[in-house]
Amino acid sequence: MNKTIIVSNRLPLQITLNNNNLTINPSVGGLATGMKSVHEGGESLWIGWSGLKEEDLDDELSEKVDSAIAKENCAAVSLTGSDLDNFYYGFSNNTLWPLFHYFMEYTTFEGKHWESYKEVNRKFADTVLQHTNDGDTIWVHDYQLLLLPELIKKERPNTSIGFFLHIPFPSYEVFRTLPWREALLNGMLGADLLGFHTYDYERHFLSSVRRILRLDINFNEISHQGRTLRVDSFPMGIDYHKFCNAAIAHNKQSPEQKSDLQKRLDAHLQSAPDAKMILSIDRLDYTKGIPNRLRAFEYFLDKYPEFKEKVRFILLAVPSRSNVPQYQLLKKETDELVGRINGKFATVNWTPIWYFYRSMPFENLIDLYTSCEVALITPIRDGMNLVAKEYVATRVNNDGILVLSEMAGAAKEMNEALLINPNNFEQIADTLKRALEMPEEEQVERNSFLQQRLERYSVEKWAKEFMKALQATKQLHNVIVSKKITPEIEKRLYDSYKNARKRLILLDYDGTLVNFTNKPKDAKPDPALYRLLDSLKNQENTDLVIISGRDKETFTEWFGDKGYTLIVEHGVWLKSGNKAWYALEKLKKDWMKNLKPVIETFVDRTPGTFIEEKNFSLAWHFRKADPELAQNRATELKTVLTSLISNHELSVLEGNKVIEIKSSNVNKGRAASRLLAEKDYDFIFAIGDDWTDEYMFKELPEEAYTVKVGLKKTSARYYVESTENVRELLKGFLNEAGD
Ligand code: GDG
């Protein structure tokens, strides 16, 4: 039976070790709840770090931990203290976390941390591979494991891999500062489905992939190493009923059942007829904007002194990563700000800020959510922010108002909240006043919309939607009909070659025999290629043809004295052996002087592009230009050129980062047919990478071995992944002949 494997940095278990006594409790966090449906259904396993360092466990204890967590359907990845320092606190929390939240000044780039990040991702991969078979589904979570999808895919290509990022993906301009940006993107691209909280993060990611890796992207699909993978946004929800039911139960509590905290909260509310409370809850993290929030509250009290002695601000800051210097500084800053503001405004009966630096039990969280009229949640950047959603879910009477930062992913779906810019104190102060004075009907209207959405798109629904989308990516691979050349197909190919009386080998040049370069002139044949082509040409009963869109001058320079058969400009000219060039087609070229100036205006407006003028065609190359701008301009140029061509003698075609305008009745298919008509070939092999080669694939007889370079839509029967594979395949012909 196929399994589902969830992988996250930490296991969803609280494991404590006291004098060799082990206690294990399941975590109650949002992710654990969301994954319940995935984790409980059928065969499943959760892989992650147990929270216990390798050094603290002897063999006996380690076995004990492993067997205890196995009972919870979990498996542990073992991490040392040094892994934690370098991989977790180092690369994950000092490089990726600040950079992805746009805190570039806190970001460190340390080679040692990167090495450890790679090693630990490898450790995770080893554990995953131990437990995985073909056909399994694997869901990897978050920024600590960006390299994992690729590491798994390499070893187990027949698994479905999903990846979800819980934090923002930054804009290309920020992401590109990372020294290891290519490796990180390639790591993520091992997945079949990549999920983000919002469309903004998704488009930032796609833009980085397009610009840094220069891959082809079609809407939200990326073609990469012969696979098509999909990118989408899945805004994470909460366990709505858990919060809503807890609030209903809370509201029914008798005075004796109330917690001490609740009693203190009630006392404040009863201290004045219009006493109100503003709540803020977050981990003490610089991304959450706590100092800004405190300063904005101070500004509010200065600007609207009528709220003094009435409004109390409750700040719950949960300790987090407290051994990291930035977090220690933040703690100091927060302590000082609270002290200063309380000192400035406090009266004998009133302290404006109640500050808690600790984690609270769930029941107290509900006390806070249900007692505060306003939630003030103002992160500077936040992937989603679940606290905002939890607050709304507990407002069972539909009153209360959420003031939320635009910089939280949650703001995208919570339009009915009062949205603010966390850096604009004026706006925060005015919005707080508006929230505190908002008529109840308006509060009810806003919250009922918000609640409906939170109930519908709960964390369970989120997990199910992601899994559904991941299953759907399996269909993507079936769209391409050509088959990868396997050892069996290779054997059949070489057998036919060996047994043939007369062979024809048709080779496209750019993107097939050599890789693309920024300038067409730079893609010269290298000595190894000459050697390979010479040997092929010298095979008995073999006609070797290079068939290309290049002009005859370039090919004369590169191959003029080589004696190969050359067909250039898509089939306009033929050169057979050492004979002179011969025109296969008689073509007009008077249209060129009219259309060239049109293309020139596109060159002027699109930096990095240029015109290649061939004898009978014009090509506009945009490989080196900004990919997004170039794609827009290419669409525009195609429309403009098509509208200018009134007869059917010319066609506008889009190739691999090139738009070419050429005579309609010239193509590689026609040229190849001429060759076929001349001799009786019983072995035909053709290979090429773009649309111009498709004419050839279509024209050749069914039994021909037609091969596409790259996994793209094609009429070819087979495909190989790269120019390196092309050369290897061709070398195989030589071995067959015993050379
Ligand atoms: C990351 C991303 C994204 C908080 N204090 C207490 C407590 N909590 C619970 C809340 C909430 C969770 O912790 C915090 O979740 P957030 O989403 O607000 O923030 P991060 O921890 O930074 O999470 C974030 C999230 O991943 C999910 O993808 O939304 O953007 O940064 O559930 O209720 N729980 C208890 N006591 C506390 O004192 N029991």
CSV table of N, CA, C and O in Angstrom, one decimal, residues 617-675:
chain,number,residue,atom,x,y,z
A,617,SER,N,15.6,35.2,-43.9
A,617,SER,CA,14.7,35.4,-42.7
A,617,SER,C,15.3,36.4,-41.7
A,617,SER,O,16.5,36.7,-41.8
A,618,LEU,N,14.5,36.9,-40.8
A,618,LEU,CA,14.9,37.8,-39.8
A,618,LEU,C,14.5,37.2,-38.5
A,618,LEU,O,13.4,36.7,-38.3
A,619,ALA,N,15.5,37.2,-37.5
A,619,ALA,CA,15.2,36.6,-36.2
A,619,ALA,C,15.4,37.7,-35.1
A,619,ALA,O,16.4,38.4,-35.1
A,620,TRP,N,14.5,37.8,-34.2
A,620,TRP,CA,14.6,38.7,-33.0
A,620,TRP,C,14.9,37.8,-31.8
A,620,TRP,O,14.1,37.0,-31.4
A,621,HIS,N,16.1,37.9,-31.3
A,621,HIS,CA,16.6,37.0,-30.2
A,621,HIS,C,16.3,37.8,-28.8
A,621,HIS,O,16.8,38.9,-28.7
A,622,PHE,N,15.7,37.1,-27.9
A,622,PHE,CA,15.5,37.7,-26.6
A,622,PHE,C,16.0,36.9,-25.4
A,622,PHE,O,15.6,37.2,-24.2
A,623,ARG,N,16.9,36.0,-25.6
A,623,ARG,CA,17.4,35.2,-24.5
A,623,ARG,C,18.1,35.9,-23.4
A,623,ARG,O,17.9,35.6,-22.2
A,624,LYS,N,18.7,37.1,-23.7
A,624,LYS,CA,19.5,37.8,-22.7
A,624,LYS,C,18.7,38.9,-22.0
A,624,LYS,O,19.1,39.5,-21.1
A,625,ALA,N,17.5,39.1,-22.4
A,625,ALA,CA,16.7,40.2,-21.9
A,625,ALA,C,16.0,39.8,-20.6
A,625,ALA,O,15.9,38.6,-20.3
A,626,ASP,N,15.4,40.8,-19.9
A,626,ASP,CA,14.6,40.4,-18.7
A,626,ASP,C,13.5,39.5,-19.2
A,626,ASP,O,12.7,39.9,-20.1
A,627,PRO,N,13.3,38.3,-18.5
A,627,PRO,CA,12.4,37.3,-19.1
A,627,PRO,C,10.9,37.8,-19.1
A,627,PRO,O,10.2,37.5,-20.1
A,628,GLU,N,10.5,38.6,-18.1
A,628,GLU,CA,9.1,39.0,-18.1
A,628,GLU,C,8.8,40.0,-19.2
A,628,GLU,O,7.9,39.9,-19.9
A,629,LEU,N,9.7,41.0,-19.2
A,629,LEU,CA,9.6,42.1,-20.2
A,629,LEU,C,9.6,41.5,-21.6
A,629,LEU,O,8.8,41.8,-22.5
A,630,ALA,N,10.6,40.6,-21.8
A,630,ALA,CA,10.8,40.0,-23.2
A,630,ALA,C,9.6,39.2,-23.6
A,630,ALA,O,9.2,39.3,-24.8
A,631,GLN,N,9.0,38.5,-22.7
A,631,GLN,CA,7.8,37.7,-23.1
A,631,GLN,C,6.7,38.6,-23.5
A,631,GLN,O,6.0,38.3,-24.5
A,632,ASN,N,6.5,39.7,-22.8
A,632,ASN,CA,5.4,40.6,-23.1
A,632,ASN,C,5.7,41.2,-24.5
A,632,ASN,O,4.8,41.3,-25.4
A,633,ARG,N,6.9,41.6,-24.7
A,633,ARG,CA,7.3,42.2,-26.0
A,633,ARG,C,7.2,41.2,-27.1
A,633,ARG,O,6.8,41.5,-28.3
A,634,ALA,N,7.5,39.9,-26.9
A,634,ALA,CA,7.4,38.9,-27.9
A,634,ALA,C,6.0,38.8,-28.4
A,634,ALA,O,5.7,38.7,-29.6
A,635,THR,N,5.1,38.8,-27.4
A,635,THR,CA,3.7,38.6,-27.8
A,635,THR,C,3.2,39.8,-28.6
A,635,THR,O,2.5,39.7,-29.6
A,636,GLU,N,3.7,41.0,-28.2
A,636,GLU,CA,3.4,42.2,-28.9
A,636,GLU,C,3.9,42.2,-30.3
A,636,GLU,O,3.2,42.5,-31.3
A,637,LEU,N,5.2,41.8,-30.4
A,637,LEU,CA,5.9,41.8,-31.8
A,637,LEU,C,5.2,40.8,-32.7
A,637,LEU,O,4.9,41.1,-33.9
A,638,LYS,N,4.8,39.6,-32.1
A,638,LYS,CA,4.1,38.6,-33.0
A,638,LYS,C,2.8,39.2,-33.5
A,638,LYS,O,2.5,39.0,-34.7
A,639,THR,N,2.1,39.9,-32.7
A,639,THR,CA,0.8,40.5,-33.1
A,639,THR,C,1.0,41.6,-34.2
A,639,THR,O,0.4,41.6,-35.2
A,640,VAL,N,2.0,42.4,-33.9
A,640,VAL,CA,2.3,43.5,-34.9
A,640,VAL,C,2.8,42.9,-36.2
A,640,VAL,O,2.2,43.3,-37.3
A,641,LEU,N,3.7,41.9,-36.2
A,641,LEU,CA,4.2,41.4,-37.5
A,641,LEU,C,3.1,40.6,-38.2
A,641,LEU,O,2.9,40.8,-39.4
A,642,THR,N,2.3,39.9,-37.5
A,642,THR,CA,1.2,39.1,-38.1
A,642,THR,C,0.2,40.1,-38.8
A,642,THR,O,-0.2,39.8,-39.9
A,643,SER,N,0.0,41.3,-38.2
A,643,SER,CA,-1.0,42.2,-38.8
A,643,SER,C,-0.4,42.9,-40.0
A,643,SER,O,-1.1,43.3,-40.9
A,644,LEU,N,1.0,42.9,-40.1
A,644,LEU,CA,1.6,43.5,-41.3
A,644,LEU,C,1.8,42.6,-42.5
A,644,LEU,O,2.0,43.1,-43.6
A,645,ILE,N,1.7,41.3,-42.2
A,645,ILE,CA,1.9,40.4,-43.3
A,645,ILE,C,0.5,40.1,-44.0
A,645,ILE,O,-0.3,39.5,-43.4
A,646,SER,N,0.4,40.6,-45.2
A,646,SER,CA,-0.9,40.5,-45.9
A,646,SER,C,-1.0,39.2,-46.7
A,646,SER,O,-2.0,38.6,-46.9
A,647,ASN,N,0.2,38.7,-47.2
A,647,ASN,CA,0.1,37.4,-48.0
A,647,ASN,C,0.4,36.2,-47.2
A,647,ASN,O,0.8,36.3,-46.0
A,648,HIS,N,0.3,35.1,-47.8
A,648,HIS,CA,0.6,33.8,-47.0
A,648,HIS,C,2.0,33.3,-47.2
A,648,HIS,O,2.3,32.2,-46.8
A,649,GLU,N,2.8,34.2,-47.9
A,649,GLU,CA,4.2,33.7,-48.2
A,649,GLU,C,5.1,33.7,-47.0
A,649,GLU,O,6.1,33.1,-47.0
A,650,LEU,N,4.7,34.6,-46.0
A,650,LEU,CA,5.6,34.7,-44.8
A,650,LEU,C,4.9,34.2,-43.6
A,650,LEU,O,3.7,34.2,-43.5
A,651,SER,N,5.7,33.6,-42.6
A,651,SER,CA,5.1,33.2,-41.4
A,651,SER,C,5.9,33.8,-40.2
A,651,SER,O,7.1,33.9,-40.4
A,652,VAL,N,5.2,34.0,-39.1
A,652,VAL,CA,5.9,34.5,-37.9
A,652,VAL,C,5.9,33.3,-36.9
A,652,VAL,O,4.9,32.8,-36.6
A,653,LEU,N,7.1,32.9,-36.5
A,653,LEU,CA,7.1,31.7,-35.6
A,653,LEU,C,7.9,32.0,-34.3
A,653,LEU,O,8.9,32.8,-34.4
A,654,GLU,N,7.5,31.4,-33.2
A,654,GLU,CA,8.3,31.7,-32.0
A,654,GLU,C,9.1,30.4,-31.7
A,654,GLU,O,8.5,29.3,-31.6
A,655,GLY,N,10.4,30.6,-31.5
A,655,GLY,CA,11.3,29.4,-31.2
A,655,GLY,C,11.7,29.5,-29.8
A,655,GLY,O,11.0,30.1,-28.9
A,656,ASN,N,12.9,29.0,-29.5
A,656,ASN,CA,13.4,29.0,-28.2
A,656,ASN,C,14.1,30.4,-27.9
A,656,ASN,O,15.2,30.7,-28.3
A,657,LYS,N,13.3,31.3,-27.3
A,657,LYS,CA,13.7,32.6,-27.0
A,657,LYS,C,14.0,33.4,-28.3
A,657,LYS,O,15.0,34.2,-28.3
A,658,VAL,N,13.3,33.2,-29.3
A,658,VAL,CA,13.5,33.9,-30.6
A,658,VAL,C,12.2,33.9,-31.3
A,658,VAL,O,11.3,33.0,-31.3
A,659,ILE,N,11.9,35.1,-32.0
A,659,ILE,CA,10.8,35.2,-32.9
A,659,ILE,C,11.4,35.3,-34.3
A,659,ILE,O,12.3,36.1,-34.6
A,660,GLU,N,10.9,34.5,-35.2
A,660,GLU,CA,11.5,34.5,-36.6
A,660,GLU,C,10.5,34.7,-37.6
A,660,GLU,O,9.4,34.1,-37.5
A,661,ILE,N,10.8,35.5,-38.6
A,661,ILE,CA,9.9,35.7,-39.7
A,661,ILE,C,10.5,35.2,-40.9
A,661,ILE,O,11.7,35.6,-41.3
A,662,LYS,N,9.8,34.3,-41.6
A,662,LYS,CA,10.5,33.7,-42.7
A,662,LYS,C,9.4,33.2,-43.7
A,662,LYS,O,8.2,33.2,-43.4
A,663,SER,N,9.9,32.8,-44.9
A,663,SER,CA,9.0,32.3,-45.9
A,663,SER,C,8.3,31.1,-45.4
A,663,SER,O,8.8,30.2,-44.8
A,664,SER,N,7.0,31.0,-45.7
A,664,SER,CA,6.1,30.0,-45.2
A,664,SER,C,6.4,28.6,-45.7
A,664,SER,O,6.3,27.6,-45.1
A,665,ASN,N,6.9,28.6,-47.0
A,665,ASN,CA,7.0,27.2,-47.6
A,665,ASN,C,8.5,26.7,-47.5
A,665,ASN,O,8.9,25.9,-48.2
A,666,VAL,N,9.2,27.2,-46.5
A,666,VAL,CA,10.5,26.7,-46.3
A,666,VAL,C,10.5,26.1,-44.9
A,666,VAL,O,10.2,26.7,-43.9
A,667,ASN,N,10.8,24.8,-44.8
A,667,ASN,CA,11.0,24.3,-43.4
A,667,ASN,C,11.9,23.0,-43.5
A,667,ASN,O,12.1,22.4,-44.6
A,668,LYS,N,12.3,22.6,-42.3
A,668,LYS,CA,13.2,21.4,-42.3
A,668,LYS,C,12.5,20.1,-42.8
A,668,LYS,O,13.2,19.2,-43.2
A,669,GLY,N,11.2,20.1,-42.6
A,669,GLY,CA,10.4,18.9,-43.1
A,669,GLY,C,10.6,18.7,-44.6
A,669,GLY,O,10.8,17.6,-45.1
A,670,ARG,N,10.4,19.8,-45.3
A,670,ARG,CA,10.5,19.8,-46.8
A,670,ARG,C,11.9,19.4,-47.2
A,670,ARG,O,12.0,18.6,-48.1
A,671,ALA,N,12.9,20.0,-46.5
A,671,ALA,CA,14.2,19.7,-46.9
A,671,ALA,C,14.6,18.2,-46.6
A,671,ALA,O,15.2,17.5,-47.5
A,672,ALA,N,14.1,17.7,-45.5
A,672,ALA,CA,14.3,16.3,-45.2
A,672,ALA,C,13.7,15.4,-46.2
A,672,ALA,O,14.2,14.3,-46.6
A,673,SER,N,12.5,15.7,-46.6
A,673,SER,CA,11.7,14.9,-47.6
A,673,SER,C,12.5,14.8,-48.9
A,673,SER,O,12.6,13.7,-49.5
A,674,ARG,N,13.2,15.9,-49.3
A,674,ARG,CA,14.0,15.8,-50.5
A,674,ARG,C,15.1,14.8,-50.4
A,674,ARG,O,15.3,14.0,-51.3
A,675,LEU,N,15.7,14.7,-49.2
A,675,LEU,CA,16.8,13.8,-49.0
A,675,LEU,C,16.2,12.3,-49.1
A,675,LEU,O,16.9,11.5,-49.7
